[in-house]
mmCIF file of C-alpha atoms in Angstrom:
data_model
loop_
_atom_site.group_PDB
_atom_site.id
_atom_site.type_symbol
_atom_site.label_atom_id
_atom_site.label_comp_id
_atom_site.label_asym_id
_atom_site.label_seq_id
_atom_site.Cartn_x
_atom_site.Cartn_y
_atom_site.Cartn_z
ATOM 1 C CA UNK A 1 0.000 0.000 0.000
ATOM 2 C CA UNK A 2 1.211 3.685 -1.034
ATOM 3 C CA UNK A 3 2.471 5.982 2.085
ATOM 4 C CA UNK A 4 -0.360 8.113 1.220
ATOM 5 C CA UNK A 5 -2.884 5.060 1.683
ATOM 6 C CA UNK A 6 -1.493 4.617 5.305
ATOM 7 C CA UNK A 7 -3.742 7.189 6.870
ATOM 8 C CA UNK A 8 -6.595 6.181 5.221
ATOM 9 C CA UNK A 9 -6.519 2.489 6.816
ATOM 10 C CA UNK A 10 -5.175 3.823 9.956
ATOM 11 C CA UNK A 11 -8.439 6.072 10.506
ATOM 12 C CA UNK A 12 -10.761 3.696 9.960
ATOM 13 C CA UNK A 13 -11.001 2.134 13.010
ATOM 14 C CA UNK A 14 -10.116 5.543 15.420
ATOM 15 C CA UNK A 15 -12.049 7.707 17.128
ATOM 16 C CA UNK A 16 -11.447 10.894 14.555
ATOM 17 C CA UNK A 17 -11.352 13.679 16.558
ATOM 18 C CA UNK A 18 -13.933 16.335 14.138
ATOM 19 C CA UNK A 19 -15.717 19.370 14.615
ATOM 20 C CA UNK A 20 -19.556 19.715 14.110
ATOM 21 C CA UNK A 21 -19.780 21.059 10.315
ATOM 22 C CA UNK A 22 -17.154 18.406 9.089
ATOM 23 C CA UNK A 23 -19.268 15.765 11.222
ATOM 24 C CA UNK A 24 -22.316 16.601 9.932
ATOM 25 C CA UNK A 25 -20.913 16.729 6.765
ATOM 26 C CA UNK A 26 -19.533 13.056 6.116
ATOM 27 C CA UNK A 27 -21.199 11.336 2.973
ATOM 28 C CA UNK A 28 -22.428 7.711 3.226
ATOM 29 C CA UNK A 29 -20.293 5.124 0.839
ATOM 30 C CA UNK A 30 -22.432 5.213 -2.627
ATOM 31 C CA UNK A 31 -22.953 1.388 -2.199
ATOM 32 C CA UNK A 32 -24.514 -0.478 0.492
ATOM 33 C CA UNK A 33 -21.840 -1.631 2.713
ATOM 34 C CA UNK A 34 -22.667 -5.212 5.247
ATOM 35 C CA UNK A 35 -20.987 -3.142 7.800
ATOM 36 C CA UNK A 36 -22.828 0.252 8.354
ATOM 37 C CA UNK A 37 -20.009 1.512 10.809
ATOM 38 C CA UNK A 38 -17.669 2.120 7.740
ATOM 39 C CA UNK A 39 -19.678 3.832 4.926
ATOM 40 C CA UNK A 40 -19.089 7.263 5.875
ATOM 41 C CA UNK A 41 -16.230 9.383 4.104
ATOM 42 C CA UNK A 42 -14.134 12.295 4.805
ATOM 43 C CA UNK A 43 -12.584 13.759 1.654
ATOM 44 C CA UNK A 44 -12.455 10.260 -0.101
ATOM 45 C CA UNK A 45 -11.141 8.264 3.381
ATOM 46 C CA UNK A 46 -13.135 6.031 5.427
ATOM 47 C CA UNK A 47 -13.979 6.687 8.590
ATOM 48 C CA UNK A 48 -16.551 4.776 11.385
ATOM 49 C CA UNK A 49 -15.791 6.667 15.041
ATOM 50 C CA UNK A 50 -15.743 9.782 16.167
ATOM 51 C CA UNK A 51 -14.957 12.276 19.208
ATOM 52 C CA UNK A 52 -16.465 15.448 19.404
ATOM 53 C CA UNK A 53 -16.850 18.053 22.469
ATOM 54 C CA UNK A 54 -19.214 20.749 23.198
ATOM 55 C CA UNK A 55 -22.203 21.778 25.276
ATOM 56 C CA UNK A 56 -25.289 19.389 25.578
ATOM 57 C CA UNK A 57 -28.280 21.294 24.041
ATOM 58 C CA UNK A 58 -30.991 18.897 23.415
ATOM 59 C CA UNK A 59 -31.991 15.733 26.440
ATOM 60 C CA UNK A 60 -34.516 13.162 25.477
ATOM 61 C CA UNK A 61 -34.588 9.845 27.579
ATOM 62 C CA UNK A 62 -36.712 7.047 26.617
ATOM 63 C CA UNK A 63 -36.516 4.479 29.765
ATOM 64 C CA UNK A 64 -34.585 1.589 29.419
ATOM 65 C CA UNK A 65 -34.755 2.051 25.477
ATOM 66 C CA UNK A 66 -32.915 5.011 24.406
ATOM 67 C CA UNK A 67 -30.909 8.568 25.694
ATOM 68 C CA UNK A 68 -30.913 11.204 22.968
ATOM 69 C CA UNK A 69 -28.909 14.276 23.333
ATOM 70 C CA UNK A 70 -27.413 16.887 21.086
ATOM 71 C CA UNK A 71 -23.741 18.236 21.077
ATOM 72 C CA UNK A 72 -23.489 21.873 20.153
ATOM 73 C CA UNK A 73 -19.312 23.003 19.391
ATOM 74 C CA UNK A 74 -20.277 26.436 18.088
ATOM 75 C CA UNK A 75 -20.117 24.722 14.337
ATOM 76 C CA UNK A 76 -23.233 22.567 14.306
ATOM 77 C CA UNK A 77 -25.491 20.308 16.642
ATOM 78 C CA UNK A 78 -24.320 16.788 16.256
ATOM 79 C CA UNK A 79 -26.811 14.485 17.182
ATOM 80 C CA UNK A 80 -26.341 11.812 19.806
ATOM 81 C CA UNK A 81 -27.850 7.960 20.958
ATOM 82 C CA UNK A 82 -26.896 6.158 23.740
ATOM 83 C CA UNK A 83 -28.734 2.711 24.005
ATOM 84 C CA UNK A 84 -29.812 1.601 27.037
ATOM 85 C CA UNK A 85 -31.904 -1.567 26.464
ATOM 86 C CA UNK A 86 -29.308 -4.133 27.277
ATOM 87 C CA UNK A 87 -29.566 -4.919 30.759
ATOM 88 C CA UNK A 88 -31.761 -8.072 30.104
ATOM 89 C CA UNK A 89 -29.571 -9.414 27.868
ATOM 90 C CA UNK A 90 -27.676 -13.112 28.248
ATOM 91 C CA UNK A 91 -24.707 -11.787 27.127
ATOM 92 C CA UNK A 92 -21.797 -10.521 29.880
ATOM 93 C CA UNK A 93 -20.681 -7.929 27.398
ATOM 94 C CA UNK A 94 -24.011 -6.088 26.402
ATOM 95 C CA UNK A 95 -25.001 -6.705 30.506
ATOM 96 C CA UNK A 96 -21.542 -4.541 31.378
ATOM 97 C CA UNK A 97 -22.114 -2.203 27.982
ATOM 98 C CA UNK A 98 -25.579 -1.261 30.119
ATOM 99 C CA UNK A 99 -24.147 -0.230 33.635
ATOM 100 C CA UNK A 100 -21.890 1.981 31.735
ATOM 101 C CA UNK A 101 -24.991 3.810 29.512
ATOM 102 C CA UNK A 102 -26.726 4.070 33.254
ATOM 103 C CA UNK A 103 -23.622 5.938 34.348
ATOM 104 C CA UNK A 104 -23.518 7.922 31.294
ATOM 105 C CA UNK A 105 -27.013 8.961 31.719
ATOM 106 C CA UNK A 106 -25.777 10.222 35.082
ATOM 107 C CA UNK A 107 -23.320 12.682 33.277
ATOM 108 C CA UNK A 108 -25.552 13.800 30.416
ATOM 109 C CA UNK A 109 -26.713 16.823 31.916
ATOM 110 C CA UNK A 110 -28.546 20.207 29.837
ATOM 111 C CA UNK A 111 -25.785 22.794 29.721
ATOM 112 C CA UNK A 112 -22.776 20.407 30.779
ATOM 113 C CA UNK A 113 -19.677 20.282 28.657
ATOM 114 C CA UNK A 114 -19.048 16.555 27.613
ATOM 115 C CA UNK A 115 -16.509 15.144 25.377
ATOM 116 C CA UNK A 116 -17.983 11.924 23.099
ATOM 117 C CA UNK A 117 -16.685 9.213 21.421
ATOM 118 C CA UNK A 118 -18.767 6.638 19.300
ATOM 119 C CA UNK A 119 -19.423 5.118 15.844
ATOM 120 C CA UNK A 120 -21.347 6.400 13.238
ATOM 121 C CA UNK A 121 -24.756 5.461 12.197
ATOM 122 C CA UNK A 122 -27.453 6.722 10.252
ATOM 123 C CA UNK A 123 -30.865 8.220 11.557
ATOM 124 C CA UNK A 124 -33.294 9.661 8.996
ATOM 125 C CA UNK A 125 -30.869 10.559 6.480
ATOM 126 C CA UNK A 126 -28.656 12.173 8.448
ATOM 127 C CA UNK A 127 -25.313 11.221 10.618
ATOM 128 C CA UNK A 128 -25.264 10.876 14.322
ATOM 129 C CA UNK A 129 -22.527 9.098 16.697
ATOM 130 C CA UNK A 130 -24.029 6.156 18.297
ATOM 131 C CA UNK A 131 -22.432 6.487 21.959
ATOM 132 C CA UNK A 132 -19.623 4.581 23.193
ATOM 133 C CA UNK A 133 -18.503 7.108 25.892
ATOM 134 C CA UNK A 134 -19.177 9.919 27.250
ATOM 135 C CA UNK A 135 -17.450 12.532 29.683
ATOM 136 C CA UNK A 136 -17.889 15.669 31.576
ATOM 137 C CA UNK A 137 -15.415 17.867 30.848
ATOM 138 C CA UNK A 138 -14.262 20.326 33.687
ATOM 139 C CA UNK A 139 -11.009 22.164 32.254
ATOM 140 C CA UNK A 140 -12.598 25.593 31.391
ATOM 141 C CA UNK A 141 -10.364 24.977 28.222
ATOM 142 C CA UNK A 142 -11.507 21.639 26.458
ATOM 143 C CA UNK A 143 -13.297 22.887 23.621
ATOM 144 C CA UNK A 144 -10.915 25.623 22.706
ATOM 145 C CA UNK A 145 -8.217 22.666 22.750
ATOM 146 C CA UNK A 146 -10.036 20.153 21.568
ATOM 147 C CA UNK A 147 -10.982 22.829 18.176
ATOM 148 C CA UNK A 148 -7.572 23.638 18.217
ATOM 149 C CA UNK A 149 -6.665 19.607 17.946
ATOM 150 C CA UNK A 150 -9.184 19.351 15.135
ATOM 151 C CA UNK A 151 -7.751 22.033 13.106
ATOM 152 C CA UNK A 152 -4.337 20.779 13.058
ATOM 153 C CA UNK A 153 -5.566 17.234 12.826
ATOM 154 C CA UNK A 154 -7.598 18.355 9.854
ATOM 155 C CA UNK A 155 -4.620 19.851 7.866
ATOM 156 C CA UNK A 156 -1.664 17.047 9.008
ATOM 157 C CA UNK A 157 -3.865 14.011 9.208
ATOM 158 C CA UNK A 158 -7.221 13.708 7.470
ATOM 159 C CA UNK A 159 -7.046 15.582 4.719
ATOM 160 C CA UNK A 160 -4.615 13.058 2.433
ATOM 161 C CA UNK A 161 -6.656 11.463 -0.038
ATOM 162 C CA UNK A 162 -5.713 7.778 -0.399
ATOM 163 C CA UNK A 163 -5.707 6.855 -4.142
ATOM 164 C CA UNK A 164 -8.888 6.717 -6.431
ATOM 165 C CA UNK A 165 -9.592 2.918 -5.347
ATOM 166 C CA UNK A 166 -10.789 3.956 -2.117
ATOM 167 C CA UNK A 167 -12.191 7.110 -2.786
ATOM 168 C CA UNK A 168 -16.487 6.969 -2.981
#
């Protein structure tokens, strides 16, 4: 694989650290791919998880189904799900993946500063991060940092196009 190709593979399966309006503005593979976590593109490279950071502006919980919550970075809302419906389930894994969503209902709070890191999935034709973690942020200057990181992530990192085989 070319040098330029590296980056391309090496994103796929990292939590790309991205701003709102670049978020919001991935496009979905042009063929239907078996595994929905990887047919979003950046600028021609593949990419299935995220992190973004900024204040919680939107709070809907469904009960034991579903928490819905919106994170506003000054550049866009990006929308958020963190499934909760687990905790019945036989399997260890999904049983432990549901005491963490309790906790992280816990730190979803209107108006709190929370950094969040998921895959990607569509929801009614548009992009949101289905929640793996989630965390309050308490340094008064996360976002300008984490904008900053973006930025120079943006220009060193993500924007290398791998070759026209990979590009959508």
């Amino acid at each position: 694989m070319e040098n330029g190709n590296n980056n391309a593979v090496a994103l796929q399966n990292t939590h790309v650290k991205l701003l709102a309006f670049d978020l919001l503005s991935l496009t979905q593979f042009p063929f239907r791919s078996p595994d929905a976590a990887t047919s979003f593109l950046r600028r021609g490279i593949p990419i299935s998880r995220v992190e973004t950071l900024g204040t919680i502006t939107l709070l809907h919980l469904k009960p034991d189904r579903l928490l819905r919550f919106a994170i506003d970075d000054g550049t866009g809302c990006v929308p958020c799900v963190l499934w909760l419906n687990n905790a019945n389930s036989p399997s260890v894994v999904r049983r432990r993946r549901h005491e963490l969503a309790a906790r992280f209902v816990e730190v979803v709070k209107f108006g709190a500063v929370a950094r969040v890191r998921g895959r990607l999935s569509r929801y009614k034709g548009g992009v949101q991060v289905t929640v793996s973690d989630v965390v309050t942020e308490r340094d008064p200057n996360a976002e300008i940092f984490h904008r900053l990181d973006c930025i120079r992530l943006a220009r060193n990192c993500y924007n290398l196009l791998p070759s026209p085989s990979l590009r959508g």
